[in-house]
Amino acid sequence: MQSTLAVCYEELGFENIPFSITPDTALFFPGGQHVGAYNQLHHACMNGTLAVLSGEIGLGKTLIVRCVIRSLPAQVRVAYLFNPLLEFSDLLREIHSEFGGQLPGRQDSLAVLHKDLVKIVLEGASRGERFVVIVDEAHRLNSEALEVLRLLSNLETERVKLISLVLVGQPELVTTLNLRAMRPLRERIGIWLQLTPLNREECAAYVRHRVARTHRDGNFHFTSTALWWLQRKTRGVPRRINLACERAVLLAYTRQMRSVNWDLAKMACKEFSKVWR
């Protein structure tokens, strides 16, 4: 049985869900800072650069990273890690597993794991392959794990870096990297990116983009006052915008309306007011 929300979207003319909070790469917003971050991270992955992407919760960091991963050519092998709470030895095993195709035994020492990884990367480089390590939620990494990643990113030939490292996390990541003990890693960072909330124009373009990409005939819209209110109450955070818009669309459906006006936007945002303080 279809969910109430799925029926709502279908009857309003939507072919796909426009405001899901999951990182749907098909709905990537091709505007402003998101495109800039995408382009720079793609460059980092292709050129052995160490890059950092930071931003508050819900600004779209993971979506950007997944779009980058999907766009990389076949000869680029990616280790995408999203459980940084692992011990540094387990973190190295995960990278080994992604690059080598199998998870090494726990009896292997850190030195053996590192040696095997170097061998895998060097052999791959001889075939024209590139290697990328992307760590999501990197603000949770401890200093030992960061040091292991730094040493791994040192791997290079006379001409090129063999492993690109991308660290993605909340602002606490930048705080950690600015510590004196992190200087060896910090000085290797070639790209620093920080996402900020969407302004009024960007918020309007973001909502309209998602409707345009998912609606069958474009016969559904958000009024300018609704968009203004959404940006004000969500403070331009895409995840909040999605939650509020999803609720507003459902309210429009219950009223048999083909648009979201200021009243509906206000009611939708009010339901989240206690959470968004």
Coordinates of C-alpha atoms in Angstrom, one line a residue:
M1 CA 0.0 0.0 0.0
Q2 CA 1.3 3.4 -0.9
S3 CA 2.1 5.8 1.9
T4 CA -0.1 8.9 2.4
L5 CA 2.7 11.1 1.3
A6 CA 3.4 9.1 -1.9
V7 CA -0.3 9.3 -2.8
C8 CA -0.3 13.1 -2.1
Y9 CA 2.7 13.7 -4.4
E10 CA 1.2 11.5 -7.2
E11 CA -2.1 13.2 -7.2
L12 CA -0.5 16.6 -7.2
G13 CA 1.4 15.7 -10.3
F14 CA 4.8 14.8 -8.9
E15 CA 6.7 11.9 -10.5
N16 CA 9.3 11.7 -7.8
I17 CA 9.6 12.9 -4.2
P18 CA 10.9 16.5 -4.3
F19 CA 11.8 17.1 -0.7
S20 CA 13.2 14.0 0.8
I21 CA 15.9 14.6 3.4
T22 CA 18.0 11.7 2.1
P23 CA 20.9 12.8 -0.2
D24 CA 19.3 12.2 -3.6
T25 CA 22.0 13.0 -6.2
A26 CA 19.4 13.4 -8.9
L27 CA 18.2 16.5 -7.1
F28 CA 21.5 18.2 -6.6
F29 CA 21.1 21.9 -6.6
P30 CA 23.3 23.4 -9.3
G31 CA 23.7 26.8 -7.7
G32 CA 26.3 28.9 -6.0
Q33 CA 28.4 27.4 -3.3
H34 CA 27.2 23.9 -3.9
V35 CA 28.5 23.9 -7.5
G36 CA 31.7 25.5 -6.3
A37 CA 32.3 22.9 -3.7
Y38 CA 31.5 20.1 -6.1
N39 CA 34.0 21.4 -8.7
Q40 CA 36.8 21.9 -6.2
L41 CA 36.3 18.5 -4.6
H42 CA 36.2 16.8 -8.0
H43 CA 39.5 18.6 -8.8
A44 CA 41.0 17.4 -5.5
C45 CA 40.0 13.8 -6.2
M46 CA 41.6 13.9 -9.6
N47 CA 44.8 15.6 -8.6
G48 CA 45.9 14.1 -5.3
T49 CA 44.9 17.2 -3.3
L50 CA 44.0 17.1 0.4
A51 CA 40.7 18.9 0.8
V52 CA 38.4 19.8 3.7
L53 CA 34.7 20.5 3.5
S54 CA 33.0 21.8 6.6
G55 CA 29.6 23.1 7.5
E56 CA 26.8 22.8 10.0
I57 CA 24.3 19.9 10.1
G58 CA 21.9 19.8 7.1
L59 CA 23.7 22.0 4.7
G60 CA 24.2 19.3 2.0
K61 CA 27.8 18.1 2.6
T62 CA 27.0 14.5 2.0
L63 CA 25.0 15.1 -1.1
I64 CA 27.9 17.1 -2.6
V65 CA 30.3 14.2 -1.8
R66 CA 28.1 11.6 -3.3
C67 CA 27.7 13.6 -6.5
V68 CA 31.5 13.9 -6.7
I69 CA 31.9 10.1 -6.2
R70 CA 29.3 9.4 -8.9
S71 CA 31.0 11.6 -11.4
L72 CA 34.5 10.2 -11.0
P73 CA 35.9 8.1 -13.9
A74 CA 36.2 4.4 -13.6
Q75 CA 40.0 4.5 -13.0
V76 CA 39.5 6.3 -9.8
R77 CA 39.0 4.0 -6.8
V78 CA 37.2 5.5 -3.8
A79 CA 37.2 4.5 -0.2
Y80 CA 34.2 6.3 1.2
L81 CA 34.2 6.0 5.0
F82 CA 31.2 7.2 7.1
N83 CA 32.0 5.6 10.5
P84 CA 35.0 7.6 11.8
L85 CA 34.5 6.3 15.3
L86 CA 36.5 3.2 14.4
E87 CA 39.8 2.7 16.0
F88 CA 42.6 4.0 13.7
S89 CA 43.7 0.4 12.9
D90 CA 40.1 -0.5 11.9
L91 CA 40.0 2.7 9.8
L92 CA 43.1 1.5 7.9
R93 CA 41.5 -2.0 7.5
E94 CA 38.4 -0.3 5.9
I95 CA 40.6 1.6 3.5
H96 CA 42.5 -1.6 2.7
S97 CA 39.2 -3.4 2.1
E98 CA 37.9 -0.7 -0.3
F99 CA 41.1 -0.6 -2.3
G100 CA 42.1 -4.3 -2.1
G101 CA 38.7 -5.9 -2.4
Q102 CA 38.8 -7.8 0.9
L103 CA 39.0 -7.1 4.6
P104 CA 42.4 -8.0 6.0
G105 CA 42.7 -10.1 9.2
R106 CA 42.8 -8.5 12.6
Q107 CA 46.1 -10.2 13.3
D108 CA 47.8 -8.0 10.8
S109 CA 49.8 -5.2 12.4
L110 CA 49.5 -1.5 11.5
A111 CA 52.9 -1.7 9.7
V112 CA 51.7 -4.7 7.6
L113 CA 48.5 -3.0 6.7
H114 CA 50.3 0.1 5.6
K115 CA 52.8 -1.8 3.6
D116 CA 50.1 -3.8 1.8
L117 CA 48.2 -0.5 1.1
V118 CA 51.3 1.0 -0.4
K119 CA 51.7 -2.0 -2.6
I120 CA 48.1 -1.9 -3.8
V121 CA 48.3 1.8 -4.6
L122 CA 51.6 1.5 -6.4
E123 CA 50.4 -1.4 -8.5
G124 CA 47.2 0.5 -9.3
A125 CA 49.1 3.7 -10.2
S126 CA 51.2 1.7 -12.7
R127 CA 47.9 0.8 -14.4
G128 CA 46.8 4.5 -14.5
E129 CA 44.5 4.3 -11.5
R130 CA 44.0 7.0 -8.9
F131 CA 42.9 6.5 -5.3
V132 CA 40.7 8.7 -3.1
V133 CA 39.9 8.4 0.6
I134 CA 36.8 10.4 1.7
V135 CA 35.9 10.5 5.4
D136 CA 32.4 11.7 6.2
E137 CA 31.7 12.9 9.8
A138 CA 35.4 13.5 10.0
H139 CA 34.9 15.9 13.0
R140 CA 34.7 12.7 15.0
L141 CA 38.1 11.4 14.1
N142 CA 40.7 11.3 16.9
S143 CA 44.2 12.5 16.6
E144 CA 45.7 9.0 16.0
A145 CA 43.3 8.4 13.0
L146 CA 44.1 11.8 11.5
E147 CA 47.8 11.1 11.8
V148 CA 47.3 7.7 10.0
L149 CA 45.4 9.4 7.2
R150 CA 48.1 12.1 6.9
L151 CA 50.8 9.5 6.5
L152 CA 48.7 7.7 4.0
S153 CA 48.2 10.9 2.0
N154 CA 52.0 11.3 1.8
L155 CA 52.3 8.5 -0.7
E156 CA 53.6 9.9 -3.9
T157 CA 55.8 9.5 -6.9
E158 CA 58.3 12.1 -8.2
R159 CA 55.5 13.6 -10.2
V160 CA 52.1 13.0 -8.6
K161 CA 50.3 12.4 -5.3
L162 CA 48.9 8.8 -5.4
I163 CA 46.1 9.2 -2.8
S164 CA 43.7 12.1 -2.5
L165 CA 42.2 12.7 1.0
V166 CA 38.9 14.5 1.5
L167 CA 37.7 15.3 5.1
V168 CA 34.1 16.2 5.5
G169 CA 32.5 17.3 8.8
Q170 CA 30.9 19.8 11.0
P171 CA 32.8 23.0 12.1
E172 CA 34.4 21.1 15.0
L173 CA 36.6 19.6 12.3
V174 CA 38.1 22.9 11.5
T175 CA 38.7 23.5 15.3
T176 CA 40.6 20.3 15.5
L177 CA 42.7 21.0 12.4
N178 CA 43.6 24.4 13.9
L179 CA 45.2 22.8 16.9
R180 CA 49.0 23.1 17.1
A181 CA 49.4 19.3 17.0
M182 CA 47.6 19.2 13.7
R183 CA 50.1 21.5 12.0
P184 CA 51.7 18.7 9.8
L185 CA 48.3 17.8 8.5
R186 CA 47.0 21.3 8.2
E187 CA 49.9 22.5 6.1
R188 CA 49.1 19.8 3.5
I189 CA 45.5 21.0 2.9
G190 CA 45.2 22.4 -0.5
I191 CA 41.5 23.1 -0.5
W192 CA 39.4 24.6 2.4
L193 CA 35.7 24.8 1.8
Q194 CA 32.9 25.9 4.2
L195 CA 29.3 25.7 3.4
T196 CA 26.9 28.4 4.7
P197 CA 23.1 28.5 4.8
L198 CA 21.2 29.6 1.6
N199 CA 20.2 33.2 1.3
R200 CA 16.8 34.3 0.2
E201 CA 17.5 34.1 -3.5
E202 CA 19.2 30.7 -3.2
C203 CA 16.4 29.3 -1.1
A204 CA 13.8 30.3 -3.7
A205 CA 16.0 28.8 -6.5
Y206 CA 16.5 25.6 -4.5
V207 CA 12.8 25.0 -3.9
R208 CA 11.9 25.8 -7.5
H209 CA 14.7 23.5 -8.8
R210 CA 13.4 20.6 -6.8
V211 CA 9.8 21.1 -8.0
A212 CA 10.9 21.5 -11.6
R213 CA 13.0 18.3 -11.5
T214 CA 10.2 16.2 -10.0
H215 CA 6.8 17.6 -11.2
R216 CA 5.2 16.2 -14.3
D217 CA 4.0 19.5 -15.9
G218 CA 5.2 22.3 -13.7
N219 CA 1.7 23.0 -12.5
F220 CA 2.6 23.4 -8.9
H221 CA 4.5 26.3 -7.2
F222 CA 5.4 28.1 -4.1
T223 CA 4.5 31.7 -3.9
S224 CA 7.1 34.4 -3.4
T225 CA 5.8 35.1 0.2
A226 CA 5.9 31.4 1.0
L227 CA 9.5 31.2 -0.2
W228 CA 10.4 34.2 1.8
W229 CA 8.9 32.7 5.0
L230 CA 10.5 29.4 4.4
Q231 CA 14.0 30.9 4.2
R232 CA 13.4 33.1 7.3
K233 CA 12.2 30.2 9.5
T234 CA 14.6 27.5 8.3
R235 CA 17.5 30.0 8.3
G236 CA 18.4 28.7 4.8
V237 CA 19.4 25.2 5.9
P238 CA 18.5 22.7 3.1
R239 CA 17.5 19.9 5.4
R240 CA 15.1 22.1 7.2
I241 CA 13.8 23.5 3.9
N242 CA 13.0 20.0 2.8
L243 CA 11.2 19.1 6.0
A244 CA 9.1 22.3 5.9
C245 CA 8.3 22.0 2.1
E246 CA 7.3 18.4 2.5
R247 CA 4.8 19.3 5.2
A248 CA 3.6 22.3 3.2
V249 CA 2.9 20.2 0.1
L250 CA 0.9 17.8 2.3
L251 CA -1.1 20.7 3.6
A252 CA -1.7 21.9 0.1
Y253 CA -3.0 18.4 -0.8
T254 CA -5.5 18.3 2.0
R255 CA -6.9 21.6 0.8
Q256 CA -6.9 20.6 -2.9
M257 CA -4.5 23.4 -3.8
R258 CA -1.8 23.4 -6.5
S259 CA 0.4 25.9 -4.7
V260 CA 1.9 26.6 -1.4
N261 CA 1.1 30.1 -0.2
W262 CA 2.3 32.1 2.9
D263 CA -0.4 30.6 5.1
L264 CA 0.6 27.0 4.4
A265 CA 4.3 27.8 4.7
K266 CA 3.6 29.4 8.0
M267 CA 1.7 26.4 9.3
A268 CA 4.3 24.0 8.0
C269 CA 7.2 25.8 9.7
K270 CA 5.3 26.3 13.0
E271 CA 5.3 22.5 13.5
F272 CA 9.1 22.6 13.7
S273 CA 9.5 25.8 15.6
K274 CA 10.5 24.1 18.9
V275 CA 13.1 22.0 17.2
W276 CA 14.7 24.8 15.1
R277 CA 15.6 27.1 18.0

